[in-house]
Amino acid sequence: DSGVTQTPKHLITATGQRVTLRCSPRSGDLSVYWYQQSLDQGLQFLIQYYNGEERAKGNILERFSAQQFPDLHSELNLSSLELGDSALYFCASSVWGGYNEQFFGPGTRLTVL
Amino acid sequence: AQTVTQSQPEMSVQEAETVTLSCTYDTSENNYYLFWYKQPPSRQMILVIRQEAYKQQNATENRFSVNFQKAAKSFSLKISDSQLGDTAMYFCAFSFSGAGSYQLTFGKGTKLSVIP
């Protein structure tokens, strides 16, 4: 158990819908990363938040957005879903500064039908 | 941009034997970190071993060790005394403090099967 929690574990929805994935980082970790794992693209970095502020953006679609709240949990919002958005979405957290080690949550499996 | 290449999509090894997984990367950075992550069938991402680029000594963690060749931009993982529980996807990953972020760039992965 990494200490990072993600909900829900599985999500099945239809094209055109909107979903929200939730992540709670390890206690004391200020940084949250979101990654997408798909058969086509492999593991890709989407976005990073640090202490409530966006720090870096990767290959994140405009239909996707994220935020980090004052209690440091983060949410990834996916809208206008397409079949190709079906993937495993990971959240990872780390302590900012110095050596960086990211601890991954169990992931949310999104299936778009 | 940083890239990570794992040239072996699949490998197999007999239980108790030794296997080496290859990884090469491309970067113009001098200070960075390299990682090997394991993803078993449960899909959980588990950190196996890490290496700081400024350290010349190769990292070791029990049965896992790396061969880090900075000039060649190579970072291979050696698993000794392979166990059935080592069966998993293995991902090589690169990280550096670019624009204030330590985001991970992953290779495509190597699927390792340990045969009894």
Tab-separated table of C-alpha atoms in Angstrom:
chain	number	residue	atom	x	y	z
A	1	ASP	CA	0.000	0.000	0.000
A	2	SER	CA	1.596	3.243	-1.222
A	3	GLY	CA	-0.576	5.505	0.920
A	4	VAL	CA	-2.095	7.145	-2.161
A	5	THR	CA	-5.805	6.510	-2.625
A	6	GLN	CA	-7.855	6.829	-5.777
A	7	THR	CA	-11.594	6.594	-6.279
A	8	PRO	CA	-13.422	5.054	-7.950
A	9	LYS	CA	-11.531	1.885	-8.869
A	10	HIS	CA	-13.603	1.333	-11.967
A	11	LEU	CA	-15.796	3.649	-13.987
A	12	ILE	CA	-17.940	2.728	-16.969
A	13	THR	CA	-19.637	5.493	-18.884
A	14	ALA	CA	-20.847	6.467	-22.331
A	15	THR	CA	-19.374	8.684	-25.010
A	16	GLY	CA	-20.063	12.351	-24.520
A	17	GLN	CA	-20.316	12.074	-20.750
A	18	ARG	CA	-18.243	13.757	-18.042
A	19	VAL	CA	-16.516	12.026	-15.130
A	20	THR	CA	-14.412	13.034	-12.136
A	21	LEU	CA	-11.540	10.979	-10.773
A	22	ARG	CA	-10.350	11.624	-7.247
A	23	CYS	CA	-6.929	11.253	-5.655
A	24	SER	CA	-5.743	11.657	-2.068
A	25	PRO	CA	-1.957	11.926	-1.762
A	26	ARG	CA	0.190	10.437	0.975
A	27	SER	CA	0.191	12.368	4.213
A	28	GLY	CA	2.670	15.210	3.922
A	29	ASP	CA	3.058	15.065	0.145
A	30	LEU	CA	2.400	18.402	-1.532
A	31	SER	CA	2.778	17.355	-5.148
A	32	VAL	CA	0.257	15.360	-7.182
A	33	TYR	CA	0.842	13.974	-10.657
A	34	TRP	CA	-1.709	12.453	-13.028
A	35	TYR	CA	-0.734	9.830	-15.604
A	36	GLN	CA	-2.704	7.998	-18.263
A	37	GLN	CA	-1.908	4.429	-19.270
A	38	SER	CA	-3.417	3.197	-22.534
A	39	LEU	CA	-2.542	0.453	-24.988
A	40	ASP	CA	-1.881	2.999	-27.737
A	41	GLN	CA	0.099	5.651	-25.886
A	42	GLY	CA	1.644	3.740	-22.997
A	43	LEU	CA	2.189	5.681	-19.767
A	44	GLN	CA	1.905	9.412	-20.295
A	45	PHE	CA	2.214	12.339	-17.925
A	46	LEU	CA	-0.886	14.540	-17.949
A	47	ILE	CA	-0.532	17.259	-15.334
A	48	GLN	CA	1.107	18.125	-12.017
A	49	TYR	CA	-0.096	20.211	-9.098
A	50	TYR	CA	1.972	21.453	-6.207
A	51	ASN	CA	0.338	22.808	-3.081
A	52	GLY	CA	-2.763	23.854	-4.966
A	53	GLU	CA	-1.106	25.355	-8.019
A	54	GLU	CA	-0.587	23.886	-11.456
A	55	ARG	CA	3.130	23.175	-11.908
A	56	ALA	CA	3.437	21.384	-15.243
A	57	LYS	CA	1.326	20.165	-18.116
A	58	GLY	CA	2.024	17.207	-20.342
A	59	ASN	CA	-0.068	15.568	-23.038
A	60	ILE	CA	-3.365	16.588	-21.531
A	61	LEU	CA	-6.321	17.167	-23.837
A	62	GLU	CA	-8.300	20.394	-23.633
A	63	ARG	CA	-11.338	18.305	-22.654
A	64	PHE	CA	-9.474	17.294	-19.506
A	65	SER	CA	-8.849	19.497	-16.502
A	66	ALA	CA	-7.622	19.065	-12.969
A	67	GLN	CA	-7.353	20.881	-9.689
A	68	GLN	CA	-5.839	20.438	-6.256
A	69	PHE	CA	-7.820	21.513	-3.240
A	70	PRO	CA	-6.636	23.100	0.054
A	71	ASP	CA	-6.659	19.684	1.743
A	72	LEU	CA	-4.282	18.597	-1.075
A	73	HIS	CA	-6.578	16.041	-2.649
A	74	SER	CA	-6.838	16.338	-6.413
A	75	GLU	CA	-9.524	15.727	-8.997
A	76	LEU	CA	-9.147	14.997	-12.698
A	77	ASN	CA	-12.167	15.972	-14.776
A	78	LEU	CA	-12.706	14.325	-18.149
A	79	SER	CA	-15.463	15.694	-20.363
A	80	SER	CA	-16.992	14.953	-23.785
A	81	LEU	CA	-15.603	11.467	-23.414
A	82	GLU	CA	-14.553	9.487	-26.452
A	83	LEU	CA	-13.870	5.794	-26.885
A	84	GLY	CA	-10.156	6.544	-27.005
A	85	ASP	CA	-10.225	7.973	-23.490
A	86	SER	CA	-10.632	4.465	-22.108
A	87	ALA	CA	-7.514	3.909	-20.034
A	88	LEU	CA	-6.059	3.418	-16.591
A	89	TYR	CA	-5.559	6.763	-14.856
A	90	PHE	CA	-2.926	6.935	-12.140
A	91	CYS	CA	-2.343	9.534	-9.532
A	92	ALA	CA	1.084	9.779	-7.890
A	93	SER	CA	2.292	11.959	-5.056
A	94	SER	CA	5.672	13.128	-3.860
A	95	VAL	CA	7.321	15.476	-1.407
A	96	TRP	CA	8.576	18.532	-3.193
A	97	GLY	CA	12.216	19.466	-3.017
A	98	GLY	CA	15.391	17.465	-3.176
A	99	TYR	CA	15.258	13.881	-4.295
A	100	ASN	CA	12.010	12.999	-5.951
A	101	GLU	CA	10.235	9.678	-5.553
A	102	GLN	CA	6.685	9.334	-6.748
A	103	PHE	CA	4.296	6.939	-5.037
A	104	PHE	CA	1.480	5.691	-7.215
A	105	GLY	CA	-2.114	5.057	-6.323
A	106	PRO	CA	-3.926	1.908	-7.486
A	107	GLY	CA	-5.415	3.694	-10.487
A	108	THR	CA	-8.915	4.239	-11.848
A	109	ARG	CA	-9.936	2.065	-14.785
A	110	LEU	CA	-12.124	4.140	-17.123
A	111	THR	CA	-14.156	2.394	-19.797
A	112	VAL	CA	-16.017	4.539	-22.318
A	113	LEU	CA	-18.705	2.661	-24.250
B	1	ALA	CA	12.519	16.431	-25.156
B	2	GLN	CA	13.463	13.412	-23.151
B	3	THR	CA	12.849	9.929	-24.546
B	4	VAL	CA	13.153	6.489	-22.992
B	5	THR	CA	13.520	3.350	-25.089
B	6	GLN	CA	13.044	-0.223	-23.979
B	7	SER	CA	13.959	-2.436	-26.899
B	8	GLN	CA	12.725	-5.740	-25.459
B	9	PRO	CA	8.906	-5.937	-25.518
B	10	GLU	CA	8.924	-9.381	-23.911
B	11	MET	CA	11.401	-11.568	-22.065
B	12	SER	CA	11.307	-14.782	-20.138
B	13	VAL	CA	13.606	-16.335	-17.544
B	14	GLN	CA	13.741	-19.570	-15.623
B	15	GLU	CA	13.078	-19.377	-11.918
B	16	ALA	CA	16.305	-18.800	-9.931
B	17	GLU	CA	18.160	-17.560	-13.018
B	18	THR	CA	19.373	-14.036	-13.775
B	19	VAL	CA	17.876	-11.705	-16.363
B	20	THR	CA	18.811	-8.243	-17.601
B	21	LEU	CA	16.333	-5.718	-18.959
B	22	SER	CA	17.646	-2.958	-21.207
B	23	CYS	CA	16.829	0.734	-21.239
B	24	THR	CA	18.346	3.652	-23.102
B	25	TYR	CA	17.396	7.285	-22.837
B	26	ASP	CA	18.066	10.524	-24.587
B	27	THR	CA	18.538	13.824	-22.813
B	28	SER	CA	20.691	16.916	-22.857
B	29	GLU	CA	20.340	17.314	-19.111
B	30	ASN	CA	23.223	16.576	-16.758
B	31	ASN	CA	21.331	16.144	-13.495
B	32	TYR	CA	18.462	13.705	-13.577
B	33	TYR	CA	17.030	10.575	-12.023
B	34	LEU	CA	16.335	7.152	-13.454
B	35	PHE	CA	13.896	4.587	-12.161
B	36	TRP	CA	12.645	1.088	-12.751
B	37	TYR	CA	8.988	0.503	-11.942
B	38	LYS	CA	7.277	-2.862	-11.782
B	39	GLN	CA	3.632	-3.343	-12.729
B	40	PRO	CA	2.308	-6.799	-11.790
B	41	PRO	CA	-1.058	-8.084	-13.033
B	42	SER	CA	-2.719	-6.121	-10.212
B	43	ARG	CA	-1.735	-2.973	-12.210
B	44	GLN	CA	-0.181	-1.294	-9.166
B	45	MET	CA	2.951	0.684	-10.058
B	46	ILE	CA	5.759	-0.282	-7.687
B	47	LEU	CA	9.150	1.411	-7.540
B	48	VAL	CA	11.896	-1.202	-7.844
B	49	ILE	CA	15.068	0.838	-7.874
B	50	ARG	CA	16.316	4.368	-8.505
B	51	GLN	CA	19.546	5.995	-9.601
B	52	GLU	CA	20.715	9.580	-9.349
B	53	ALA	CA	22.747	10.599	-12.393
B	54	TYR	CA	25.386	12.350	-10.296
B	55	LYS	CA	26.185	9.124	-8.459
B	56	GLN	CA	28.712	6.913	-10.191
B	57	GLN	CA	27.977	3.910	-8.016
B	58	ASN	CA	25.307	1.600	-9.384
B	59	ALA	CA	22.228	1.242	-7.201
B	60	THR	CA	21.274	-2.120	-5.703
B	61	GLU	CA	18.169	-3.259	-3.841
B	62	ASN	CA	18.390	-6.872	-2.695
B	63	ARG	CA	18.098	-9.010	-5.853
B	64	PHE	CA	17.785	-5.966	-8.111
B	65	SER	CA	20.714	-3.976	-9.413
B	66	VAL	CA	21.342	-1.553	-12.232
B	67	ASN	CA	24.145	-0.940	-14.677
B	68	PHE	CA	24.178	2.813	-15.207
B	69	GLN	CA	26.361	4.011	-18.072
B	70	LYS	CA	25.923	7.788	-18.191
B	71	ALA	CA	28.032	8.423	-21.271
B	72	ALA	CA	26.185	5.750	-23.200
B	73	LYS	CA	22.836	6.852	-21.734
B	74	SER	CA	22.088	3.310	-20.740
B	75	PHE	CA	20.308	2.065	-17.624
B	76	SER	CA	19.776	-1.697	-17.472
B	77	LEU	CA	18.111	-3.682	-14.685
B	78	LYS	CA	19.490	-7.008	-13.505
B	79	ILE	CA	17.262	-9.350	-11.559
B	80	SER	CA	19.121	-12.124	-9.784
B	81	ASP	CA	17.595	-15.352	-8.463
B	82	SER	CA	14.359	-14.653	-10.343
B	83	GLN	CA	11.163	-15.518	-8.500
B	84	LEU	CA	7.650	-16.201	-9.763
B	85	GLY	CA	6.536	-12.957	-8.134
B	86	ASP	CA	8.853	-11.047	-10.435
B	87	THR	CA	6.492	-11.749	-13.328
B	88	ALA	CA	5.306	-8.282	-14.354
B	89	MET	CA	5.690	-5.398	-16.765
B	90	TYR	CA	8.828	-3.408	-16.069
B	91	PHE	CA	9.025	0.256	-16.980
B	92	CYS	CA	12.145	2.359	-17.174
B	93	ALA	CA	11.517	6.015	-16.340
B	94	PHE	CA	13.391	9.313	-16.463
B	95	SER	CA	12.894	12.414	-14.362
B	96	PHE	CA	14.567	15.802	-14.017
B	97	SER	CA	13.725	19.165	-12.596
B	98	GLY	CA	12.626	20.807	-15.797
B	99	ALA	CA	10.515	23.953	-15.332
B	100	GLY	CA	10.081	22.998	-11.696
B	101	SER	CA	8.510	19.608	-12.372
B	102	TYR	CA	9.856	16.117	-11.802
B	103	GLN	CA	7.380	14.440	-14.114
B	104	LEU	CA	8.236	10.924	-15.202
B	105	THR	CA	8.841	9.955	-18.823
B	106	PHE	CA	8.329	6.232	-19.282
B	107	GLY	CA	9.497	3.677	-21.793
B	108	LYS	CA	7.013	1.326	-23.440
B	109	GLY	CA	7.811	-1.438	-20.983
B	110	THR	CA	9.169	-4.988	-21.005
B	111	LYS	CA	6.890	-7.860	-20.127
B	112	LEU	CA	8.872	-10.330	-18.018
B	113	SER	CA	7.662	-13.866	-17.448
B	114	VAL	CA	9.356	-16.058	-14.852
B	115	ILE	CA	8.971	-19.723	-15.760
B	116	PRO	CA	8.842	-22.362	-13.012
